[in-house]
Amino acid sequence: MVLMHISFHISPGLIRLGLVFFQKIFQGAMDHGENPVSIELQEYAEPVPQLLKLISSNEVAGFDSIMQEGETPVFPNPTNSSQPNGHQRKISISISMPSSPTGATSAGTKNVLFVQDNAKGFKNGVPESCVGSKAKPKGVKFLSQPMPKGSVFGEGANMNQNPNVKKFKDKRFDSFKTWSGKLERQLTNLRGRQQESESEDDSVRPSENEALPVDRYFDALEGPELETLRASEEIVLPDDKTWPFLLRYPISSFGICLGVSSQAIMWKTLATATSTNFLHISLTVNLILWWISVALVGIVASIYLTKVVLYFEAVRREYYHPIRVNFFFAPWISLLFLAIGVPPSVASSLPVALWYVLMTPFLCLELKIYGQWMSGGQRRLSKVANPSNHLSVVGNFVGALLGASMGLKEGPIFFFAVGLAHYTVLFVTLYQRLPTNETLPKELHPVFFLFVAAPSVASMAWANIQGSFDYGSRIAYFIALFLYFSLAVRINFFRGFKFSLAWWAYTFPMTGAAIATMRYSSAVTNVVTQTLSVILSVVATLTVTALLVTTILHAFVQRDLFPNDIAIAISDRKPKSHRRWFNLIRHGSSEHNADIDTFLKFANGDTKDIEAGLKISSAEAK
Amino acid sequence: MDHNGELPASVEVKECHASGFDSICVENETNNFSNQIKVWQPSNGDEMKLCISMPSSPTNHCHVDEAKGLENGVPDSSANIKNINQQLHLNHQKLKDKRFDSFKTWSGRLERQLSNLRGKPQEIESDSENIEPLPLPVDRYFDALEGPELETLRASEEIVLPDNKTWPFLLRYPISAFGICLGVSSQAIMWKTLATSPSTKFLHINLIINHILWWISVALVAIVASIYLLKVILYFEAVRREYYHPIRVNFFFAPWIALLFLALGVPPSLVSKLPVPLWYVLMTPIFCLEIKIYGQWMSGGQRRLSKVANPSNHLSIVGNFVGALLGASMGLKEGPIFFFAVGLAHYVVLFVTLYQRLPTNDTLPKDLHPVFFLFVAAPSVASMAWATIQGSFDNGARIAYFIALFLYFSLAVRVNFFRGFKFSLAWWAYTFPMTGAATAAMRYSSEVTNIETQTLCVTLSIVATLTVTALLVTTILHAFVLRDLFPNDIAIAISDRKPKPHKKWFNLTDIETFLKFASSDNKDIEAALKIPTPEATSV
């Protein structure tokens, strides 16, 4: 079906090629009729280059049409009407093409990549000679390879499609949109522009593809928060322009809610704790901060909800990101913080049902995340351990704290026990700094302040459960205090990092330590503990203020608060060295001689990068 | 010498020695290369420069090789070296002094200044020339040393001090000597507990033993500490190198733990109640060291825990519990809990890490070793500390005590594995866990008094006493009969760079001798190279 459609737009010569292709394909059906898709990937005989060509020329008819046709399951047709002897499987490639970018193993993914690269090609218009692909035996590999610098059809298409550039620009982000942008198109359709006949037979729905393997994140990204692209890697979204706001909006924005709502709790405790009575702090501060944090949570959550609705693929990729996934706990933790910090004037006692409602998502997320640690595979703890994992542990203690302060008995203990067990595991693993731990920053980083969070909240939770700040609470509290000191004396190591929104999440441990100190000083009231609690509160407030100023600076002055979120746009396979292209060019037809230089340049650059990447890894190994 | 391996270098050496070795050093320090070059051999000035800069830093290969060559004449039998050898014997005494200069405080300038004060202003020094040596990276320790205590030099490595003669006593005096204080002062505590604990009343042990042992340990601590203090003053570079040694660094906790032991074991007749400030004074250095050491574990780099974990790390943990025990027995409340909490958190980390025996753990002995008895120390002291904090030997204390007991048994049944190791002074540090377990058993049997617990605590006390006695005898034997209690402390004298294959030396006269050396060296170097490459490929 695809091929039929394609032949509409191409020259007679190509039609002939396409016919040959058909023949071959249908011959193959005899031989390998059974599993068309899976074998598909390995061998691609001559036909594929034509396919490539055909698809590209299909752009003339509009990018969308391919996609839709791709979505219709055409397998049975060719197979049934198959003829002896060809490589029937090739068909499946082109069919599943527009699926989703995340499928590492499926043919569909690769095709999407190709599509996107093609789109890039349109945009850049850098002329590249892809004539080699015709002569190339392993055409599909080439096809699925990222071709960021454009291609010859890109050039051709560019000339043809110049008026449609706008359209293409939109399309480049399609793969990240919910149902690959179909939602949006349906909306458009509703508005009366019935431009495309969609085949809603979604049995090969693209988004059903497998997730990006976690190794890809480790390979493609670097930096302490795995947010920087390695030199040798490429991304599937255009990296030279600003993406749509929602795509740049990371889940770590919920860190702001954490930071502010924990401040609300701190000021509430400052106003109510017996040991800090001498400060005469009014509850108004708490009230203001609480309303601010409610507003923040509302804003941040609604924007992220929009992202979930419109760009589900981007959310999915964040969820599979080994560090970002921990931030999926942040929304729920900030809701718990809101519940804990609720001003007495707003609500004197919260309904018990609220606790169960708030803790349910925790339980589900924890079952998923802790299960991943334990059950091995790519996301086992020794591989993904990172201080931000504390976010997934601290929720237990916050929940236990809220539950115990509501007067519940068993539920808080349950979450406390779960948190304790997994905190021990995480603490040991992080302290060990296993060399297998790919996500752990080489040196200290602000994220290490999360170390302080869990024990300080745990001490308060245990104090609430027990009813008094007993030895258990003290042990937890002193552990937090020691870790805080241990990090504070190394403050020099924390400079020189690029600001990121995730830093907000690293302030709440300080606030937590300050609150725990107030609790402790209420139990042991003397000058030392009172001074300590005041100092820690001041430090926490100053940090949050500094971060607020920095955020405002980045948001309104430098306007780079939300840079392109590279972490979600990595491609699903390693970039290959483009050496093979040399040969292709050299043996290729002479008509593209002009392009060779350009090509060589690119190829050289790429090779260099890849070698540099290898060099780094070997140096690390030493 | 491998920089400039050709003959001209040795010729220069000869000439240098004709003018006296001292003058070389002085000339080196006074930065007048050009002068010397002009005077001596204008033709090949480069080699001259090398020769001159030889005695500068402690880590210079040239220096060692030269020294070796001068002493033995082994590396090559050329006439030059023989000549040097003869001349060398004339000013042998002087020479000996200079070779250890680099390990002296301010590279020996302190000492010279002292002698200047005594009226011998013999050298004009240029202070600007003195370069602060960088700390040796921990990888060098792993590469250059082997053995369970990282105290043996690998075959392929070289040291920066002469290895064929006895070094000055202070250089051979390791920080592990404080282990003796730990062993003896813990015995004092044990005998105090034996005399005072209700469960061992039936033994009718007199407090006199505690009294004697305590005074002995006070004397020992004073002697050991003052000698080490001398080393700190005179050979600061050696102390620094011990501090950077991944295993020795843990022994820097030993002096403070020994002081805590002294405070714990103080005879009741002497002081009934210790002043509270003493506790704060004693815990401050432990706290600072912990901030440093635990921070290194966490903050990554070369000294992260997965790399340096070793049972001797227990020494850096057990201080917390000993401090908590002392503080709680003094009647303090919050301080002991603080140290108990810190100790608990890091003990869990260390315990798990050591039990895992990670393959990345370069310092962990391949088999069992007496150092593993340190496993017993932390939980047994922790049980006593918790019992003292809580006021009774409750379930928490029992859990810690039973963990210690199990580990003790688990090691005791493998006693066969502990033979065949070369005695070292550090063994003393490994006896105090036994004593600690015995003391904890007494505390436990005071709570649960019956025949079994009483038998157990008597047995454990006897075992601990016997072990300490045996160690004492061995130490005396080594000190006075074998006279090797303080062997050359190779661990502090490793050079700061990998040895190079001596290929250039092939050209020299004694080809056969050299081939032998070179080939064996090459083999070792290749072996060393082979190890990292599989890692590189697997990564």
mmCIF file of N, CA, C and O in Angstrom, chain A residues 21 123 321 362 466 534 588 616:
data_model
loop_
_atom_site.group_PDB
_atom_site.id
_atom_site.type_symbol
_atom_site.label_atom_id
_atom_site.label_comp_id
_atom_site.label_asym_id
_atom_site.label_seq_id
_atom_site.Cartn_x
_atom_site.Cartn_y
_atom_site.Cartn_z
ATOM 1 N N PHE A 21 11.387 -4.129 -6.935
ATOM 2 C CA PHE A 21 11.332 -4.264 -5.487
ATOM 3 C C PHE A 21 10.149 -5.141 -5.080
ATOM 4 O O PHE A 21 10.279 -6.080 -4.295
ATOM 5 N N LYS A 123 15.005 21.005 6.944
ATOM 6 C CA LYS A 123 15.194 22.286 7.602
ATOM 7 C C LYS A 123 16.551 22.889 7.252
ATOM 8 O O LYS A 123 16.667 24.036 6.911
ATOM 9 N N HIS A 321 14.169 8.146 32.308
ATOM 10 C CA HIS A 321 15.480 8.731 32.617
ATOM 11 C C HIS A 321 15.868 8.312 34.029
ATOM 12 O O HIS A 321 15.108 8.506 34.973
ATOM 13 N N PHE A 362 2.317 7.071 46.191
ATOM 14 C CA PHE A 362 3.639 6.699 46.708
ATOM 15 C C PHE A 362 3.828 5.192 46.664
ATOM 16 O O PHE A 362 4.850 4.691 46.197
ATOM 17 N N GLN A 466 6.377 7.845 68.121
ATOM 18 C CA GLN A 466 6.628 7.454 69.501
ATOM 19 C C GLN A 466 5.968 8.417 70.476
ATOM 20 O O GLN A 466 5.741 8.054 71.627
ATOM 21 N N VAL A 534 18.327 28.208 65.196
ATOM 22 C CA VAL A 534 18.221 29.516 64.534
ATOM 23 C C VAL A 534 19.185 29.588 63.362
ATOM 24 O O VAL A 534 18.826 30.024 62.256
ATOM 25 N N GLY A 588 31.033 6.279 -5.427
ATOM 26 C CA GLY A 588 29.754 6.750 -5.931
ATOM 27 C C GLY A 588 29.895 7.455 -7.271
ATOM 28 O O GLY A 588 30.995 7.629 -7.813
ATOM 29 N N ILE A 616 38.183 8.823 26.169
ATOM 30 C CA ILE A 616 37.766 9.171 27.522
ATOM 31 C C ILE A 616 37.473 7.908 28.314
ATOM 32 O O ILE A 616 37.934 7.723 29.421
#
